[in-house]
Structures are given as C-alpha cells and as structure tokens.
Coordinates of C-alpha atoms and ligand atoms in Angstrom, one line a residue:
X286 CA 0.0 0.0 0.0
X287 CA 1.6 3.3 -1.2
X288 CA 1.1 6.9 -0.1
X289 CA -0.9 8.6 -2.9
X290 CA 1.2 11.8 -2.4
X291 CA 4.7 10.5 -2.5
X292 CA 4.7 6.8 -3.2
X293 CA 6.3 5.8 0.2
X294 CA 4.8 3.2 2.4
X295 CA 1.3 4.2 3.5
X296 CA 0.4 3.9 7.2
X297 CA -3.3 4.5 6.9
X298 CA -6.0 3.8 4.4
X299 CA -9.0 6.2 4.9
X300 CA -11.6 4.6 2.7
X301 CA -14.1 7.4 3.6
X302 CA -11.8 9.9 2.0
X303 CA -10.4 7.5 -0.7
X304 CA -7.0 8.4 0.6
X305 CA -3.9 6.4 1.6
X306 CA -1.0 8.3 3.2
X307 CA 2.4 7.8 4.6
X308 CA 3.2 9.0 8.1
X309 CA 4.4 12.5 7.3
X310 CA 1.6 13.2 4.7
X311 CA -1.0 11.9 7.2
X312 CA 0.2 14.3 9.9
X313 CA 0.2 17.1 7.4
X314 CA -3.3 16.2 6.2
X315 CA -4.7 15.8 9.7
X316 CA -3.4 19.2 10.9
X317 CA -4.7 20.8 7.8
X318 CA -8.1 19.3 8.3
X319 CA -8.2 20.7 11.9
X320 CA -7.0 24.1 10.7
X321 CA -9.7 24.2 8.0
X322 CA -12.4 23.2 10.6
X323 CA -11.3 26.0 12.9
X324 CA -11.5 28.5 10.1
X325 CA -14.7 27.3 8.5
X326 CA -16.6 27.5 11.8
X327 CA -14.7 30.6 12.9
X328 CA -13.8 28.9 16.2
X329 CA -10.9 31.2 17.3
X330 CA -7.8 32.9 15.9
X331 CA -4.1 32.8 16.9
X332 CA -4.8 36.0 19.0
X333 CA -7.2 34.0 21.2
X334 CA -6.3 32.1 24.3
X335 CA -8.0 28.7 24.2
X336 CA -8.6 26.3 27.1
X337 CA -8.3 22.7 26.1
X338 CA -10.3 20.2 28.3
X339 CA -7.9 17.3 28.5
X340 CA -8.8 13.9 29.9
X341 CA -5.5 12.0 29.2
X342 CA -7.3 10.1 26.3
X343 CA -6.3 10.1 22.6
X344 CA -8.7 12.8 21.4
X345 CA -8.1 15.5 23.8
X346 CA -4.3 15.1 23.8
X347 CA -4.3 14.9 20.0
X348 CA -6.3 18.1 19.9
X349 CA -3.9 19.9 22.2
X350 CA -0.9 18.7 20.2
X351 CA -2.4 19.9 16.9
X352 CA -3.4 23.3 18.3
X353 CA 0.1 23.9 19.7
X354 CA 1.7 22.8 16.5
X355 CA -0.6 25.1 14.5
X356 CA 0.6 28.0 16.6
X357 CA -2.5 28.5 18.8
X358 CA -2.3 29.7 22.4
X359 CA -3.7 26.5 23.9
X360 CA -3.5 25.7 27.6
X361 CA -4.6 22.4 29.1
X362 CA -7.1 21.9 31.9
X363 CA -7.5 18.5 33.6
X364 CA -10.3 17.8 36.1
X365 CA -9.4 15.1 38.6
X366 CA -12.8 13.3 39.2
X367 CA -11.5 10.9 41.9
X368 CA -12.5 7.8 39.8
X369 CA -10.5 4.8 40.8
X370 CA -12.5 1.6 40.1
X371 CA -9.6 -0.8 40.2
X372 CA -7.7 0.8 37.4
X373 CA -6.8 4.1 39.2
X374 CA -8.5 5.8 36.3
X375 CA -8.1 9.4 37.4
X376 CA -4.5 9.1 38.6
X377 CA -3.5 7.3 35.4
X378 CA -5.2 9.8 33.1
X379 CA -3.6 12.7 35.0
X380 CA -0.2 11.0 34.6
X381 CA -0.8 10.7 30.8
X382 CA -1.4 14.5 30.6
X383 CA 1.9 15.2 32.6
X384 CA 3.8 12.8 30.4
X385 CA 2.4 14.5 27.3
X386 CA 3.6 17.9 28.4
X387 CA 7.0 16.6 29.5
X388 CA 7.6 14.6 26.3
X389 CA 6.0 16.7 23.6
X390 CA 5.5 20.3 24.8
X391 CA 7.6 21.1 27.9
X392 CA 6.6 24.8 27.9
X393 CA 2.8 24.1 27.7
X394 CA 0.6 25.2 30.6
X395 CA -1.5 22.5 32.3
X396 CA -3.7 23.2 35.2
X397 CA -5.5 20.5 37.2
X398 CA -8.6 20.9 39.4
X399 CA -9.0 18.2 42.0
X400 CA -12.8 17.9 42.7
X401 CA -12.2 15.9 45.9
X402 CA -9.5 18.3 47.2
X403 CA -11.3 21.5 46.3
X404 CA -14.9 20.6 47.1
X405 CA -14.5 17.9 49.7
X406 CA -15.9 14.9 47.8
X407 CA -14.9 13.0 44.7
X408 CA -17.5 12.3 41.9
X409 CA -18.4 8.7 42.8
X410 CA -19.1 9.7 46.5
X411 CA -21.0 12.8 45.5
X412 CA -23.2 10.8 43.0
X413 CA -23.9 8.1 45.7
X414 CA -24.9 10.6 48.3
X415 CA -27.1 12.8 46.1
X416 CA -28.6 9.7 44.4
X417 CA -28.6 11.2 41.0
X418 CA -28.1 9.0 37.9
X419 CA -29.4 5.5 38.9
X420 CA -26.1 4.1 40.0
X421 CA -24.0 5.8 37.3
X422 CA -22.2 9.0 38.3
X423 CA -22.3 10.5 34.7
X424 CA -25.0 13.0 35.3
X425 CA -23.3 14.4 38.3
X426 CA -19.9 14.2 36.6
X427 CA -21.2 16.1 33.6
X428 CA -22.7 18.9 35.7
X429 CA -19.5 19.3 37.8
X430 CA -17.2 19.3 34.7
X431 CA -19.3 21.9 32.9
X432 CA -19.3 24.1 36.0
X433 CA -15.6 23.9 36.6
X434 CA -14.6 24.3 32.9
X435 CA -16.8 27.4 32.6
X436 CA -15.5 28.9 35.8
X437 CA -11.8 28.3 34.9
X438 CA -12.4 29.7 31.3
X439 CA -14.1 32.8 32.5
X440 CA -11.8 33.5 35.4
X441 CA -8.7 33.0 33.3
X442 CA -10.0 35.2 30.5
X443 CA -10.0 32.5 27.8
X444 CA -11.8 33.1 24.5
X445 CA -13.1 29.5 24.2
X446 CA -13.1 26.0 25.7
X447 CA -12.0 23.4 23.2
X448 CA -13.1 19.8 23.7
X449 CA -11.8 16.7 21.8
X450 CA -15.2 15.5 20.5
X451 CA -14.7 13.8 17.2
X452 CA -16.9 12.9 14.3
X453 CA -17.9 9.5 15.8
X454 CA -19.0 11.3 19.0
X455 CA -21.0 13.9 17.1
X456 CA -22.6 11.4 14.7
X457 CA -23.7 9.1 17.6
X458 CA -25.2 12.0 19.5
X459 CA -26.9 13.1 16.3
X460 CA -28.3 9.6 15.8
X461 CA -29.7 9.5 19.3
X462 CA -31.3 12.9 19.0
X463 CA -32.7 12.1 15.6
X464 CA -34.2 8.8 16.7
X465 CA -35.9 10.5 19.6
X466 CA -36.7 13.7 17.5
X467 CA -35.1 15.9 20.2
X468 CA -35.7 19.1 18.2
X469 CA -34.3 21.3 20.9
X470 CA -31.0 19.4 21.0
X471 CA -30.9 19.1 17.2
X472 CA -31.2 22.8 16.9
X473 CA -28.2 23.3 19.2
X474 CA -25.9 20.5 18.1
X475 CA -23.0 22.4 16.4
X476 CA -19.2 22.5 16.4
X477 CA -19.4 25.9 18.0
X478 CA -21.6 27.1 20.9
X479 CA -21.6 30.8 21.1
X480 CA -20.8 32.7 24.3
X481 CA -23.7 34.1 26.2
X482 CA -24.2 35.8 29.5
X483 CA -21.6 34.2 31.8
X484 CA -21.2 31.1 29.6
X485 CA -17.9 30.6 27.7
X486 CA -17.8 29.8 24.0
X487 CA -17.4 26.1 23.3
X488 CA -15.7 24.6 20.2
X489 CA -15.0 21.2 18.8
X490 CA -12.1 21.4 16.3
X491 CA -12.0 17.6 15.8
X492 CA -15.7 17.5 14.7
X493 CA -14.7 16.4 11.2
X494 CA -12.1 13.8 12.3
X495 CA -12.9 10.1 12.6
X496 CA -12.1 8.5 15.9
X497 CA -9.8 6.1 14.0
X498 CA -7.9 9.0 12.5
X499 CA -7.5 10.6 15.9
X500 CA -6.1 7.4 17.3
X501 CA -3.7 7.0 14.3
X502 CA -2.5 10.6 14.8
X503 CA -1.7 9.9 18.5
X504 CA 0.1 6.8 17.5
X505 CA 2.3 8.3 14.8
X506 CA 3.1 11.3 17.0
X507 CA 4.1 9.0 19.8
X508 CA 1.5 10.3 22.2
X509 CA 1.3 7.9 25.2
X510 CA -2.4 8.3 26.1
X511 CA -4.5 6.4 28.5
X512 CA -6.1 3.5 26.6
X513 CA -8.8 2.6 29.1
X514 CA -12.0 4.5 29.0
X515 CA -13.6 5.8 32.1
X516 CA -15.0 2.6 33.8
X517 CA -18.4 4.2 33.9
X518 CA -18.5 4.7 30.1
X519 CA -18.9 0.9 29.6
X520 CA -22.3 0.0 28.2
X521 CA -23.3 3.7 27.7
X522 CA -25.9 4.7 25.1
X523 CA -23.4 6.7 23.2
X524 CA -21.2 3.6 22.8
X525 CA -24.2 1.6 21.6
X526 CA -24.9 4.1 18.9
X527 CA -21.2 4.3 18.0
X528 CA -21.3 0.5 17.4
X529 CA -24.4 0.8 15.1
X530 CA -22.7 3.5 13.1
X531 CA -19.5 1.4 12.9
X532 CA -21.5 -1.3 11.2
X533 CA -23.0 1.1 8.8
X534 CA -19.6 2.5 8.0
X535 CA -18.2 -0.9 7.4
X536 CA -20.7 -1.5 4.6
X537 CA -20.7 2.0 3.3
X538 CA -17.4 3.9 3.9
X539 CA -18.1 7.6 4.6
X540 CA -21.6 7.0 6.0
X541 CA -20.9 8.6 9.3
X542 CA -19.3 11.6 7.8
X543 CA -22.2 12.0 5.3
X544 CA -24.8 11.7 8.1
X545 CA -23.2 14.4 10.3
X546 CA -21.8 16.8 7.7
X547 CA -25.0 16.7 5.6
X548 CA -27.0 17.6 8.7
X549 CA -24.8 20.6 9.3
X550 CA -24.9 21.7 5.7
X551 CA -28.7 21.3 5.4
X552 CA -29.2 23.3 8.6
X553 CA -26.8 26.0 7.4
X554 CA -28.6 26.2 4.0
X555 CA -31.9 26.5 5.8
X556 CA -33.2 23.2 4.4
X557 CA -34.0 21.9 7.8
X558 CA -35.2 24.1 10.7
X559 CA -35.7 23.1 14.2
X560 CA -37.5 25.4 16.5
X561 CA -35.0 26.1 19.2
X562 CA -36.7 26.2 22.6
X563 CA -36.4 29.9 23.5
X564 CA -33.1 30.2 25.3
X565 CA -34.1 30.6 28.9
X566 CA -32.8 33.7 30.6
X567 CA -29.7 33.3 32.5
X568 CA -28.9 35.0 35.8
X569 CA -26.0 34.7 38.2
X570 CA -26.2 32.1 41.0
X571 CA -26.5 34.0 44.3
X572 CA -23.7 31.8 45.8
X573 CA -21.1 31.1 43.1
X574 CA -22.0 33.7 40.5
X575 CA -22.1 31.3 37.6
X576 CA -25.1 31.6 35.2
X577 CA -28.2 29.6 35.9
X578 CA -31.7 29.3 34.6
X579 CA -32.9 27.6 37.8
X580 CA -33.7 30.5 40.0
X581 CA -31.6 31.6 43.0
X582 CA -29.0 28.8 43.2
X583 CA -27.4 27.0 40.2
X584 CA -27.6 23.2 39.8
X585 CA -24.0 22.8 40.9
X586 CA -24.6 24.6 44.3
X587 CA -27.8 22.7 44.9
X588 CA -26.0 19.5 44.2
X589 CA -23.5 20.2 47.0
X590 CA -26.3 21.2 49.4
X591 CA -27.8 17.8 48.9
X592 CA -24.6 15.8 49.5
Ligands
Q46_766 S1 -15.9 10.7 32.9 FE1 -17.7 11.2 34.0 FE2 -17.6 10.3 31.5 FE3 -16.8 8.7 33.5 S2 -18.2 9.3 35.1 FE4 -19.4 9.2 33.2 S3 -19.3 11.3 32.5 S4 -18.1 8.2 31.8 S5 -17.2 11.4 29.7
ZN767 ZN1 3.7 10.4 1.5
ZN768 ZN1 -23.9 28.3 42.1

C-alpha cells in the first residue's frame, strides 16, 4: 500500500476519503483538516487564548498537540474526578497528561482541578450521596465538569473552551437525537456554541475527524495516552450508537461523515429548521456567580447542598 502523495509506504488507508497516506503526509493532512475546521466555523484565531479540556485520552491530547503545532495559544485543563474503580483511572489519566507535556510540549501550561480536594468529595461519592443518575455518576460528573470548565475559562479570560469530541461522537449524538426527535437538542448540536451571559464559548475542532484518524495521529506522533475509557462509560448509550454507526460505516465507507456533515450543511442552508426552545434567561447564581436558569441557586450549588 503506497502513499498517494509521495509513493512511500502508506500507514493509513482512509476509505471514507479514498486516501492512503504515509506517516508524514498523514500528519500534514490531519493538521490541515483541523485548521480548516477552525477557520470554516470561525472557532478562534491565533490571537485568542484557548482552554483545552484534557482527559488524558487520545482525542483531547491529539487536539492539544495539533493546536500547539498550528501555533495557537492552547492551555490544558484537567479535572481530577477521583474515579478509581480498580484501574486508578483518574490518577493514570492525569499521569498521561503530565507525560504528554514533558515529552512533547515542555513549555505548555497545564492546570489541574481536583474535585475531591477542592470541594471535599470525589465524583463517585457525590453521586452516591445525592442519588442522581441511577447508579452511574455520569449526570453528576457532567454537571460538575461543565461548571468547573466554565469557571476556569471565565476567570482565566480564555476566549473559548475546546473539547476533543470527534466525528464519531458527534454522529452518535446526532443519531440519538434524531431517533428521539429531540428538536431542541438538534437545533443546538453544532461544532461551536456561542458565548452568552456568563457562559464561555465552546468549540469542537475535531468534529470532522474520525475517531480512528485521531487514534492514528496519536500513534504516529508517539503520544502515550491512557487507553482505558472511564469505567463508567462501559455500556453507555453513546457507545451503543457508535457501534451501530461502525456497522453502517463498514458496509458503506463515509456513511458517518455523510450523516453528520449533511446535517450541518442542510441546517446552514436553511433546508431543515428546528424550533429552538427559546433560550431561557440566565442570571448569576447567588452563591457562586455562575449563570443559571434555575432561580436563585445553580444546579451545581444545589448538588453540594444535597450531599
Ligand atoms: S468521565 Fe464522568 Fe464520562 Fe466517566 S463518570 Fe461518566 S461522564 S463516563 S465522559
Ligand atoms: Zn507520502
Ligand atoms: Zn452556584
């Protein structure tokens, strides 16, 4: 198998793009694709400071690597959730982030917020005590992560929060939302969520990158990421839809990309319109000052009151 650009040995065959590339042409293609996504969706410019939410996994470390190599001012933020579950998940994933900085970008800034240390309880305990999420801490975890990310981004004066969501993630969420005709979610599913009162801008520069391509990039760049998923992700609905889409992709290369990108294009062209539920008004939480729609106290502060 030969690289279509230079004839050297190809390391990846991307059937969905009808493209086989050698290591260096793949890296060039990958970084170009991310750069074009950032520009197409006007995510940020080199003058902006971007906060990258890093988990120690392949997608977020790949994203951080690409942004730094493209010359963006990208700083990493890790949230220590206190998830152990026999594989010391949180400790190992934080170690991956430190290794990444030490081995690839020694000057890069990485800040870590330890939920247990800062707020007194780690995520699994907090979820158990507040009894949210039927035995899975994901609802509590999502709420806490969103709150901390937003706070750090706003206090640090960052222009945007960048997450490592890839095309497989986006296509599987789109499939879930479509099968349930979640019009409100469909209206809002986009690679950029604009800033609004007290809520930082959120961007997904890997939205057009397949998970397999992101893993290949990490591999060829020698990024030593944590291979294990969070133990609570096992059996999740998102993973179920990802498997369905993988089967579709196997029979019809490019199906995932067509599903997601055609949705974005059709919406942009005004061919599909979803009534967005009127954006509820936001007001600052009386305790922490973060925006909330839920009256006096935000959901994060109410959560800790219940613990
Ligand atoms: S980290 Fe948190 Fe995920 Fe683990 S507990 Fe669930 S939400 S699965 S992205
Ligand atoms: Zn080549
Ligand atoms: Zn609050």
